[in-house]
Coordinates of C-alpha atoms in Angstrom, one line a residue:
Chain B
M370 CA 0.0 0.0 0.0
A371 CA 2.8 2.3 0.9
K372 CA 4.5 1.5 -2.5
E373 CA 1.3 2.3 -4.4
K374 CA 1.3 5.7 -3.0
M375 CA 5.0 6.2 -3.7
K376 CA 4.5 5.3 -7.3
G377 CA 1.4 7.4 -7.8
K378 CA 1.6 10.8 -9.5
A379 CA 2.6 13.6 -7.1
T380 CA -0.5 15.3 -5.8
G381 CA -0.7 18.7 -4.2
E382 CA 0.0 17.0 -0.8
D383 CA 3.1 15.1 -2.1
N384 CA 4.6 18.2 -3.7
L385 CA 8.1 18.8 -2.2
K386 CA 9.2 21.7 -4.4
G387 CA 9.5 23.9 -1.4
T388 CA 11.9 21.4 0.2
L389 CA 13.9 21.3 -3.0
A390 CA 14.2 25.1 -3.0
S391 CA 15.0 25.2 0.7
V392 CA 17.9 22.7 0.4
F393 CA 19.3 24.6 -2.5
L394 CA 19.1 27.9 -0.6
L395 CA 20.8 26.1 2.3
G396 CA 23.5 24.8 0.1
F397 CA 24.1 28.2 -1.5
F398 CA 24.4 29.8 1.9
L399 CA 27.0 27.2 3.0
I400 CA 29.1 27.7 -0.1
F401 CA 28.8 31.5 0.2
T402 CA 30.1 31.4 3.8
W403 CA 32.9 29.1 3.0
V404 CA 34.0 31.1 -0.1
S405 CA 33.9 34.4 1.9
V406 CA 36.2 33.1 4.6
Y407 CA 38.5 31.5 2.0
Y408 CA 38.7 34.9 0.3
L409 CA 39.8 36.4 3.6
F410 CA 42.4 33.7 3.9
L411 CA 43.8 34.4 0.4
E412 CA 43.8 38.2 1.1
R413 CA 45.9 37.6 4.2
L414 CA 48.5 35.3 2.6
Chain J
M514 CA -4.8 3.9 20.2
N515 CA -5.3 7.5 21.1
E516 CA -5.1 7.0 24.8
M517 CA -2.4 9.1 26.4
V518 CA 0.8 7.0 27.1
K519 CA 2.4 8.3 30.3
V520 CA 5.9 7.8 31.6
D521 CA 5.7 5.8 34.8
R522 CA 5.8 8.0 37.9
R523 CA 8.9 6.3 39.3
D524 CA 10.7 6.7 36.0
A525 CA 9.4 10.3 35.8
K526 CA 11.0 11.0 39.2
L527 CA 14.4 9.8 37.9
A528 CA 14.1 11.9 34.7
L529 CA 13.0 15.0 36.6
A530 CA 15.9 14.7 39.1
H531 CA 18.3 15.0 36.1
I532 CA 16.4 17.9 34.7
Y533 CA 16.4 19.9 38.0
V534 CA 20.2 19.6 38.2
A535 CA 20.5 20.7 34.5
F536 CA 18.4 23.8 35.1
I537 CA 20.3 24.7 38.3
A538 CA 23.5 24.4 36.3
L539 CA 21.9 26.7 33.7
G540 CA 21.2 29.4 36.3
L541 CA 24.7 29.3 37.8
G542 CA 26.6 28.8 34.6
G543 CA 24.5 31.6 32.9
L544 CA 25.4 34.0 35.7
A545 CA 29.1 33.2 35.1
G546 CA 28.6 33.8 31.4
L547 CA 27.1 37.2 32.0
L548 CA 30.0 38.2 34.2
Q549 CA 32.4 37.2 31.5
T550 CA 30.9 39.3 28.9
L551 CA 30.8 42.3 31.3
V552 CA 34.5 41.8 32.1
R553 CA 35.4 41.6 28.4
S554 CA 33.6 44.8 27.7
G555 CA 36.3 46.6 29.7
K556 CA 33.7 48.4 31.8
F557 CA 33.5 46.0 34.7
E558 CA 35.9 44.3 37.1
L559 CA 35.1 41.2 39.2
P560 CA 34.9 41.9 42.9
A561 CA 37.0 40.2 45.6
N562 CA 39.9 39.2 43.4
I563 CA 37.8 36.6 41.6
S564 CA 39.7 35.5 38.5
Y565 CA 38.1 35.8 35.1
Y566 CA 39.4 32.3 34.4
T567 CA 37.6 30.9 37.4
I568 CA 34.4 32.3 36.1
L569 CA 35.2 31.1 32.6
T570 CA 35.9 27.5 33.8
T571 CA 32.7 27.6 35.9
H572 CA 30.7 28.7 32.8
G573 CA 32.2 26.1 30.5
V574 CA 31.9 23.1 32.9
L575 CA 28.4 23.9 34.2
L576 CA 26.9 24.6 30.7
G577 CA 29.1 22.5 28.4
L578 CA 29.3 19.5 30.6
V579 CA 26.7 19.5 33.4
L580 CA 23.6 21.1 31.9
T581 CA 24.0 19.1 28.7
T582 CA 24.8 15.7 30.2
F583 CA 22.1 15.9 32.9
F584 CA 19.4 17.1 30.5
I585 CA 20.3 14.6 27.9
I586 CA 20.3 11.6 30.2
G587 CA 17.1 12.7 31.9
F588 CA 15.4 13.3 28.6
Q589 CA 16.6 9.9 27.2
F590 CA 15.4 8.1 30.4
A591 CA 12.0 9.6 29.9
A592 CA 12.0 8.9 26.1
V593 CA 13.0 5.3 26.5
S594 CA 10.5 4.7 29.3
R595 CA 7.8 6.3 27.2
T596 CA 8.5 4.3 24.0
A597 CA 10.0 1.0 25.2
G598 CA 7.9 0.6 28.4
T599 CA 8.4 1.2 32.2
F600 CA 11.9 0.4 33.6
S601 CA 12.4 -2.6 35.7
D602 CA 13.4 -1.9 39.4
R603 CA 16.9 -2.9 38.6
V604 CA 17.3 -0.5 35.6
R605 CA 15.8 2.3 37.6
F606 CA 18.1 1.5 40.5
W607 CA 21.1 1.8 38.3
G608 CA 19.7 5.0 36.8
W609 CA 19.7 6.5 40.3
V610 CA 23.2 5.2 40.9
G611 CA 24.3 7.0 37.7
F612 CA 22.5 10.1 38.8
W613 CA 24.2 10.3 42.2
L614 CA 27.6 9.5 40.8
M615 CA 27.2 12.4 38.3
T616 CA 25.8 14.7 41.0
V617 CA 28.5 14.0 43.5
G618 CA 31.1 14.3 40.8
T619 CA 29.7 17.7 39.7
A620 CA 29.7 19.0 43.3
I621 CA 33.4 18.0 43.7
T622 CA 34.4 19.5 40.4
A623 CA 32.5 22.7 41.1
F624 CA 34.0 23.0 44.6
F625 CA 37.6 22.9 43.3
I626 CA 36.8 25.4 40.5
L627 CA 35.1 27.8 42.9
I628 CA 37.9 27.7 45.5
G629 CA 40.2 28.7 42.6
Q630 CA 42.1 25.4 42.4
A631 CA 41.1 24.4 38.9
S632 CA 40.9 27.4 36.6
V633 CA 41.8 25.2 33.6
L634 CA 38.7 25.9 31.5
Y635 CA 36.4 23.2 30.5
T636 CA 38.9 21.7 28.0
F637 CA 41.4 21.3 30.9
Y638 CA 44.3 21.3 28.5
A639 CA 47.7 20.2 29.8
P640 CA 50.1 21.7 30.8
L641 CA 47.6 23.7 32.9
Q642 CA 47.3 21.6 36.0
A643 CA 44.2 21.5 38.2
H644 CA 43.8 20.1 41.7
P645 CA 43.4 16.3 41.6
G646 CA 39.8 16.8 43.0
F647 CA 38.8 18.4 39.7
Y648 CA 39.8 15.4 37.7
L649 CA 38.3 13.0 40.2
G650 CA 35.0 14.9 40.1
L651 CA 34.9 14.8 36.3
T652 CA 35.7 11.1 36.4
L653 CA 32.7 10.5 38.6
V654 CA 30.5 12.5 36.2
V655 CA 31.7 10.3 33.2
V656 CA 31.4 7.0 35.2
G657 CA 27.9 8.0 36.3
S658 CA 26.9 8.6 32.7
W659 CA 28.3 5.2 31.7
V660 CA 26.2 3.6 34.4
S661 CA 23.1 5.3 33.1
G662 CA 24.1 4.3 29.5
F663 CA 24.3 0.7 30.5
A664 CA 20.9 1.0 32.2
I665 CA 19.4 2.2 28.9
F666 CA 21.2 -0.6 27.0
A667 CA 19.8 -3.2 29.5
H668 CA 16.2 -1.9 29.0
Y669 CA 16.7 -1.9 25.2
A670 CA 18.0 -5.5 25.3
R671 CA 14.9 -6.6 27.3
W672 CA 12.6 -4.9 24.8
K673 CA 14.4 -6.6 21.9
K674 CA 14.0 -10.0 23.7
E675 CA 10.3 -9.4 24.3
H676 CA 9.7 -8.2 20.8
P677 CA 11.7 -10.5 18.5
K678 CA 12.0 -9.5 14.8
Q679 CA 10.5 -6.1 15.5
V680 CA 12.1 -2.8 14.9
S681 CA 12.6 -0.9 18.2
P682 CA 10.8 2.4 18.8
L683 CA 12.5 5.2 17.1
L684 CA 13.3 7.3 20.2
T685 CA 14.7 4.3 22.0
F686 CA 16.9 3.4 19.0
M687 CA 18.2 7.0 19.0
A688 CA 18.9 7.1 22.7
V689 CA 20.8 3.8 22.4
A690 CA 22.8 5.2 19.4
N691 CA 23.6 8.3 21.3
M692 CA 24.8 6.4 24.4
I693 CA 27.0 4.1 22.3
L694 CA 28.5 7.2 20.7
W695 CA 29.1 8.7 24.2
L696 CA 30.6 5.5 25.6
V697 CA 33.0 5.1 22.7
C698 CA 34.1 8.7 22.8
S699 CA 34.3 9.2 26.5
L700 CA 36.9 6.3 26.7
G701 CA 39.3 8.9 25.3
V702 CA 38.7 11.5 28.1
A703 CA 38.8 8.7 30.7
A704 CA 42.1 7.6 29.4
T705 CA 43.7 11.0 29.5
V706 CA 42.3 11.8 32.9
L707 CA 43.1 8.5 34.6
I708 CA 46.4 7.6 32.9
Q709 CA 47.9 11.0 32.4
L710 CA 46.3 14.0 34.2
L711 CA 45.3 12.5 37.6
P712 CA 48.7 10.8 38.3
W713 CA 50.5 14.0 37.1
S714 CA 48.4 16.3 39.4
L715 CA 48.9 13.9 42.3
G716 CA 52.6 14.2 41.8
L717 CA 53.1 10.5 41.0
V718 CA 54.7 11.6 37.7
D719 CA 56.4 14.8 36.9
R720 CA 55.7 15.3 33.3
V721 CA 52.8 14.9 30.8
N722 CA 52.8 14.3 27.1
V723 CA 50.8 17.4 26.0
L724 CA 50.0 16.3 22.5
V725 CA 48.8 12.9 23.5
S726 CA 46.5 14.5 26.2
R727 CA 45.1 17.0 23.7
T728 CA 44.6 14.3 21.1
L729 CA 42.7 12.1 23.6
F730 CA 40.7 15.1 24.6
W731 CA 39.6 15.9 21.1
Y732 CA 38.9 12.3 20.3
F733 CA 36.3 12.9 23.0
G734 CA 35.6 16.6 22.4
H735 CA 34.2 16.5 18.9
P736 CA 31.8 13.6 19.4
L737 CA 30.8 15.4 22.6
V738 CA 29.3 18.0 20.3
Y739 CA 27.2 15.3 18.7
F740 CA 26.2 13.8 22.0
W741 CA 24.7 17.2 22.7
L742 CA 23.2 17.5 19.2
L743 CA 21.6 14.1 18.8
P744 CA 19.0 14.5 21.5
A745 CA 18.0 17.7 19.7
Y746 CA 17.7 15.7 16.5
M747 CA 15.5 13.2 18.5
V748 CA 13.2 16.0 19.2
W749 CA 13.2 17.3 15.6
Y750 CA 12.8 13.9 14.0
A751 CA 10.4 12.1 16.3
I752 CA 8.6 14.7 18.4
V753 CA 8.2 18.0 16.5
P754 CA 6.2 16.3 13.7
K755 CA 3.6 15.2 16.3
I756 CA 3.5 18.7 17.8
I757 CA 2.7 20.3 14.4
G758 CA 0.1 17.6 13.6
G759 CA 2.3 15.9 10.9
K760 CA 4.2 12.7 10.5
I761 CA 7.8 11.5 10.5
F762 CA 9.0 11.8 6.9
S763 CA 11.1 8.6 7.0
D764 CA 11.9 6.4 10.0
S765 CA 14.7 4.8 8.1
L766 CA 16.3 8.1 7.1
A767 CA 16.3 9.2 10.7
R768 CA 17.9 6.0 11.9
L769 CA 20.5 6.1 9.1
S770 CA 21.5 9.6 10.0
F771 CA 22.1 8.5 13.6
I772 CA 24.2 5.5 12.4
L773 CA 26.2 7.9 10.2
F774 CA 26.8 10.2 13.2
L775 CA 28.1 7.2 15.1
F776 CA 30.6 6.4 12.3
F777 CA 31.8 9.9 11.4
S778 CA 31.6 12.0 14.6
I779 CA 34.5 10.3 16.4
P780 CA 37.5 9.9 14.0
V781 CA 37.6 13.7 13.4
G782 CA 39.2 15.2 16.4
F783 CA 42.3 16.4 14.5
H784 CA 40.2 19.2 12.9
H785 CA 40.5 20.8 16.4
Q786 CA 44.2 20.4 16.2
L787 CA 44.9 21.6 12.7
M788 CA 47.3 24.3 13.9
E789 CA 49.2 21.9 16.2
P790 CA 52.7 20.6 15.4
G791 CA 53.5 17.0 15.8
I792 CA 50.7 15.5 13.7
D793 CA 51.5 14.6 10.1
P794 CA 49.4 16.7 7.7
F795 CA 48.3 13.6 5.9
W796 CA 46.4 12.4 9.0
K797 CA 45.0 15.8 9.5
Y798 CA 43.7 15.6 5.9
V799 CA 42.2 12.2 6.5
Q800 CA 40.3 13.5 9.5
V801 CA 39.2 16.7 7.6
V802 CA 37.6 14.4 5.0
L803 CA 35.9 12.4 7.6
T804 CA 34.7 15.7 9.2
F805 CA 33.1 16.7 6.0
M806 CA 31.4 13.3 5.9
V807 CA 29.7 14.1 9.2
A808 CA 28.0 17.1 7.5
I809 CA 26.0 14.6 5.4
P810 CA 23.7 13.3 8.2
S811 CA 23.0 16.9 9.2
L812 CA 22.1 17.8 5.6
M813 CA 19.8 14.7 5.6
T814 CA 18.2 16.0 8.7
A815 CA 17.7 19.4 7.2
F816 CA 16.0 17.8 4.1
A817 CA 13.8 15.6 6.3
M818 CA 12.7 18.6 8.4
F819 CA 11.9 20.7 5.4
A820 CA 9.9 17.8 3.9
T821 CA 8.0 17.1 7.2
F822 CA 7.0 20.8 7.4
E823 CA 6.1 21.0 3.7
L824 CA 4.0 17.8 3.7
Y825 CA 2.1 19.0 6.7
G826 CA 1.5 22.5 5.3
R827 CA 0.4 21.1 1.9
S828 CA -2.0 18.7 3.7
K829 CA -3.6 21.8 5.2
G830 CA -4.0 23.3 1.8
A831 CA -0.9 25.4 1.5
T832 CA 0.0 26.6 -2.0
G833 CA 3.0 28.3 -3.6
L834 CA 6.6 27.5 -3.1
F835 CA 6.8 28.4 0.6
G836 CA 3.1 28.7 1.5
W837 CA 3.5 25.7 3.9
L838 CA 5.6 27.8 6.3
R839 CA 2.4 29.8 7.1
K840 CA 0.6 26.7 8.2
L841 CA 3.0 25.9 11.0
P842 CA 1.9 26.5 14.6
W843 CA 3.9 29.6 15.4
G844 CA 2.0 30.3 18.6
D845 CA 3.1 27.0 20.2
A846 CA 6.3 27.3 22.1
R847 CA 6.9 23.5 21.9
F848 CA 7.3 24.0 18.2
F849 CA 8.6 27.6 18.0
A850 CA 11.7 27.2 20.3
P851 CA 13.0 24.1 18.5
F852 CA 12.2 25.6 15.1
V853 CA 14.3 28.7 15.9
G854 CA 17.0 26.3 17.0
M855 CA 16.9 24.6 13.6
V856 CA 17.1 28.0 11.8
F857 CA 20.2 28.9 13.8
F858 CA 21.8 25.6 12.9
I859 CA 22.2 26.9 9.3
P860 CA 24.8 29.6 10.2
A861 CA 26.2 27.3 12.9
G862 CA 26.8 24.5 10.3
A863 CA 28.2 27.0 7.8
G864 CA 30.7 28.1 10.5
G865 CA 31.5 24.5 11.3
L866 CA 32.5 23.9 7.6
V867 CA 34.9 26.9 7.9
N868 CA 36.4 25.6 11.1
A869 CA 37.0 22.2 9.7
S870 CA 38.8 23.4 6.6
H871 CA 42.6 23.4 7.2
Q872 CA 43.3 26.8 5.4
L873 CA 40.2 28.5 6.7
D874 CA 41.0 27.4 10.2
Q875 CA 44.1 29.5 10.0
V876 CA 41.8 32.5 9.8
V877 CA 39.6 31.6 12.7
H878 CA 41.7 29.3 15.0
N879 CA 41.7 30.2 18.6
T880 CA 39.8 33.4 17.9
I881 CA 36.5 34.3 19.5
W882 CA 34.8 33.3 16.2
I883 CA 35.0 29.7 17.6
T884 CA 33.2 30.8 20.8
G885 CA 30.6 32.5 18.6
H886 CA 30.3 29.2 16.6
F887 CA 29.6 27.0 19.6
H888 CA 27.2 29.5 21.0
L889 CA 25.2 29.0 17.9
T890 CA 25.4 25.2 17.9
L891 CA 25.2 24.3 21.6
A892 CA 23.8 27.5 23.2
T893 CA 21.2 28.2 20.5
T894 CA 20.3 25.1 18.4
V895 CA 20.7 22.5 21.1
V896 CA 19.6 24.6 24.1
L897 CA 16.5 26.1 22.4
T898 CA 15.5 22.6 21.4
F899 CA 16.0 21.4 25.0
F900 CA 13.9 24.4 26.3
G901 CA 11.2 23.5 23.7
A902 CA 11.3 19.9 24.9
A903 CA 11.2 20.9 28.6
Y904 CA 7.9 22.8 27.9
W905 CA 6.1 19.5 27.5
L906 CA 8.5 17.1 29.2
V907 CA 8.5 18.8 32.6
P908 CA 4.7 19.2 33.0
H909 CA 4.3 15.6 31.6
L910 CA 6.6 14.3 34.3
S911 CA 5.3 16.6 37.1
G912 CA 1.6 15.9 36.3
R913 CA 0.8 19.5 35.4
V914 CA -0.2 21.5 32.3
M915 CA 1.4 24.6 30.7
T916 CA -1.0 27.6 30.9
K917 CA -1.5 29.9 27.9
A918 CA 0.3 32.6 29.9
M919 CA 3.4 30.4 30.3
N920 CA 3.3 29.4 26.6
R921 CA 3.3 33.1 25.8
L922 CA 6.2 33.7 28.1
A923 CA 8.0 30.8 26.4
I924 CA 7.5 32.5 23.0
I925 CA 8.9 35.7 24.4
Q926 CA 11.8 33.8 26.0
T927 CA 12.7 32.4 22.6
I928 CA 12.6 35.8 21.0
V929 CA 14.7 37.3 23.8
W930 CA 17.2 34.5 23.2
V931 CA 17.3 35.2 19.5
I932 CA 18.0 38.9 20.0
G933 CA 20.6 38.3 22.7
M934 CA 22.4 35.6 20.7
T935 CA 22.4 37.6 17.5
F936 CA 24.2 40.4 19.3
M937 CA 26.6 38.2 21.2
S938 CA 27.4 35.4 18.7
G939 CA 27.3 37.7 15.7
S940 CA 29.8 40.1 17.3
M941 CA 32.0 37.2 18.4
H942 CA 32.1 36.0 14.8
F943 CA 33.0 39.4 13.3
E944 CA 35.5 40.1 16.1
G945 CA 37.1 36.7 15.5
L946 CA 37.6 37.5 11.8
L947 CA 39.5 40.6 13.0
G948 CA 41.8 38.3 15.0
A949 CA 40.5 38.7 18.6
P950 CA 41.5 35.8 20.8
R951 CA 39.2 33.5 22.7
R952 CA 39.8 32.4 26.3
S953 CA 41.2 35.7 27.4
A954 CA 40.1 38.4 29.8
F955 CA 39.9 42.1 28.8
S956 CA 43.1 43.6 27.6
T957 CA 44.1 46.4 25.1
Y958 CA 47.4 44.6 24.5
G959 CA 49.4 47.8 25.2
N960 CA 46.8 49.9 23.3
S961 CA 47.6 48.2 20.0
P962 CA 45.4 49.6 17.2
Q963 CA 44.2 46.1 16.3
A964 CA 43.1 45.3 19.8
L965 CA 41.3 48.7 20.2
E966 CA 39.3 47.8 17.1
W967 CA 37.8 44.8 19.0
I968 CA 36.3 46.8 21.9
P969 CA 33.0 47.8 20.2
Y970 CA 32.4 44.2 19.5
Q971 CA 33.1 43.3 23.1
I972 CA 30.6 45.8 24.2
A973 CA 28.0 44.3 21.8
Q974 CA 28.8 40.9 23.5
A975 CA 28.1 42.4 26.9
V976 CA 24.7 43.7 25.6
G977 CA 23.9 40.3 24.1
G978 CA 25.1 38.5 27.2
T979 CA 22.8 40.6 29.4
I980 CA 19.8 40.0 27.1
L981 CA 20.6 36.3 27.2
F982 CA 20.8 36.3 31.0
I983 CA 17.3 37.8 31.0
G984 CA 16.4 34.8 28.7
I985 CA 17.8 32.5 31.3
I986 CA 15.8 34.1 34.1
L987 CA 12.6 33.7 32.0
V988 CA 13.2 30.0 31.2
L989 CA 13.9 29.3 34.9
I990 CA 10.6 31.0 35.8
I991 CA 8.8 28.9 33.2
I992 CA 10.5 25.6 34.3
T993 CA 9.9 26.3 38.0
N994 CA 6.2 27.0 37.2
L995 CA 5.9 23.8 35.2
A996 CA 7.5 21.7 37.9
F997 CA 5.8 23.1 41.0
F998 CA 3.1 25.7 40.4
A999 CA 1.3 25.1 37.1
P1000 CA -2.3 23.7 37.3
K1001 CA -2.4 19.9 37.8
G1002 CA -3.4 17.9 34.8
E1003 CA -2.2 15.6 32.1
T1004 CA 0.3 16.8 29.4
E1005 CA 1.0 14.7 26.4
F1006 CA 4.5 13.2 25.7
P1007 CA 4.3 13.7 21.9
V1008 CA 5.7 10.9 19.8
A1009 CA 5.1 11.1 16.1
E1010 CA 4.1 8.3 13.7
V1011 CA 5.7 7.6 10.4
A1012 CA 4.1 9.0 7.3
E1013 CA 1.9 6.5 5.4
G1014 CA 3.9 6.7 2.2
A1015 CA 7.3 5.9 3.9
E1016 CA 9.0 2.6 3.3
R1017 CA 9.2 0.0 6.1
T1018 CA 12.2 0.2 8.3
P1019 CA 14.6 -2.7 7.7
L1020 CA 15.5 -4.8 10.7
A1021 CA 19.2 -4.5 9.6
M1022 CA 19.2 -1.0 10.9
E1023 CA 19.7 -2.5 14.4
N1024 CA 22.8 -4.5 13.5
W1025 CA 24.8 -2.9 16.3
K1026 CA 27.7 -5.3 16.0
L1027 CA 28.2 -4.1 12.5
W1028 CA 27.8 -0.4 13.3
I1029 CA 30.1 -0.6 16.2
G1030 CA 32.6 -2.6 14.2
I1031 CA 32.7 0.0 11.4
T1032 CA 33.0 2.8 14.1
V1033 CA 36.0 1.1 15.7
A1034 CA 37.6 0.4 12.3
L1035 CA 37.3 4.1 11.3
I1036 CA 38.7 5.2 14.6
L1037 CA 41.7 2.8 14.2
I1038 CA 42.3 4.0 10.6
A1039 CA 42.2 7.6 11.6
Y1040 CA 44.2 7.4 14.9
T1041 CA 46.5 4.4 15.1
I1042 CA 49.5 5.6 13.0
P1043 CA 49.5 9.3 14.2
F1044 CA 49.1 8.1 17.8
I1045 CA 52.0 5.7 17.6
D1046 CA 54.0 8.6 16.0
M1047 CA 53.1 10.9 18.9
I1048 CA 54.3 8.4 21.5
Q1049 CA 57.5 7.2 19.6
N1050 CA 58.6 10.7 18.8
A1051 CA 57.5 12.3 22.1
P1052 CA 59.3 15.3 23.6
P1053 CA 60.3 15.0 27.2
G1054 CA 56.9 16.1 28.4
S1055 CA 55.8 19.1 30.4
K1056 CA 55.6 19.8 34.0
G1057 CA 52.4 21.3 35.3
Y1058 CA 51.5 25.0 35.3
K1059 CA 49.1 26.9 37.6
L1060 CA 48.8 30.3 36.1
W1061 CA 46.3 31.7 38.5

């Protein structure tokens, strides 16, 4: 039964587009922070 | 099915005893923290010759070790009793033995710190040498936690025996995973304290191998962070979905993330020692790679949380890309406080990736950026989640209910915390990037222009620290109310169910022999050769220093 639902077409309730967008935003923030401090490291070499 | 499952009264008493000690530690440790930020502003001096470093040690030990360990063990006792059934008299007896060992140990440690014989900070790095009583007290805290861990394991084993071929309740599984993690990692701190520091402080040996002691400390110290964090993840994965009226996105994913934490949170201690000589860069590199692996289960958790919230919001008719956010119960402090904790974990995690990168660590190492970092991870993400959990756990255990007024106060408390921490941790981060050191009292360093630049940030920290202390007073009012004065009644211990669409959890998830085997193998790979190297090529060792 669980599998049937998994295979079914995504309905409004199964829509995880917001989650996809959220994890992308999170990833961009992590990369931005890392690159910012890396830039500081390079500047101070 | 819908009947309220309550933690047995006798088990509730055991859990509550831990939680009381935790909140007493919060009050005292928080006061020490306030004094520190005031001293560092340069506008305040401690009275009666009290040393800044005594206060700093008090703060770190009471909040980093006592508040956390007591709350976590109390919470886990309650969670295991709630989901795997009431404890046997024997398990409960050993739970009390663990509690008293930890409490007596805390009292001994606190005594030697407060009389100024152990201003060695909570990391107690050699060659700073404390009174032997300090190490003895800490040993009792760790041994007590082991006793409690084995009590949980015994209860879990009985459940497995009574429920063959069944997957254990998620919260019990998570508590077991966290206590295995704790047991494996605390062997390192036990080794350095019992083999190195205690004999050295007793005068039985003159010198100590500093690098070995620091390595053993960080073998313990990084997984310690995950020992704090995993109970917060227990709340996020298994309790918050129930509070919002949703379901657990995936039971298997939650368990897998805990197993990955067990694997990757221990063999990573070198990322705290990237600036130290005496460790081959290759082994530092290996442990940096493993550190980045430990980011994966946290990212899995972030995904699962977003998905839980979105599925719930959409089931309530939310539309648009982020419309589901509006459907969440913002007025419920049991949700609001942990949610804010989750949000703060985003900058906290980003900072963690910086700290763990060898080159970037050169920018921030031993600066107050690091202090800012762990005030986001522990003092916001973990602590706000613990506060949010206490808002239902304490009344559940004390047989009372949270009133609307207290809920409102808890929402205000969370907002106060956010404001205070944004000021304090934010300014710590920026000041750290300007090179300001951590672990140091106020100084203008001979009026050096660079040090004078730091002062405005230190004043901002004092403002933030003061606001946070108001937050501590508020949470203590709420907890005292919930424990002793709130109206009598029944409060739910929320435990979420798994979403209908989720796959069944495979039994193999509980193959502990395999998980522990992989954990040990990774530890041996990451540590054996550099550790042999440290001992074979050891310098003569250092005598002890008491700089206070």
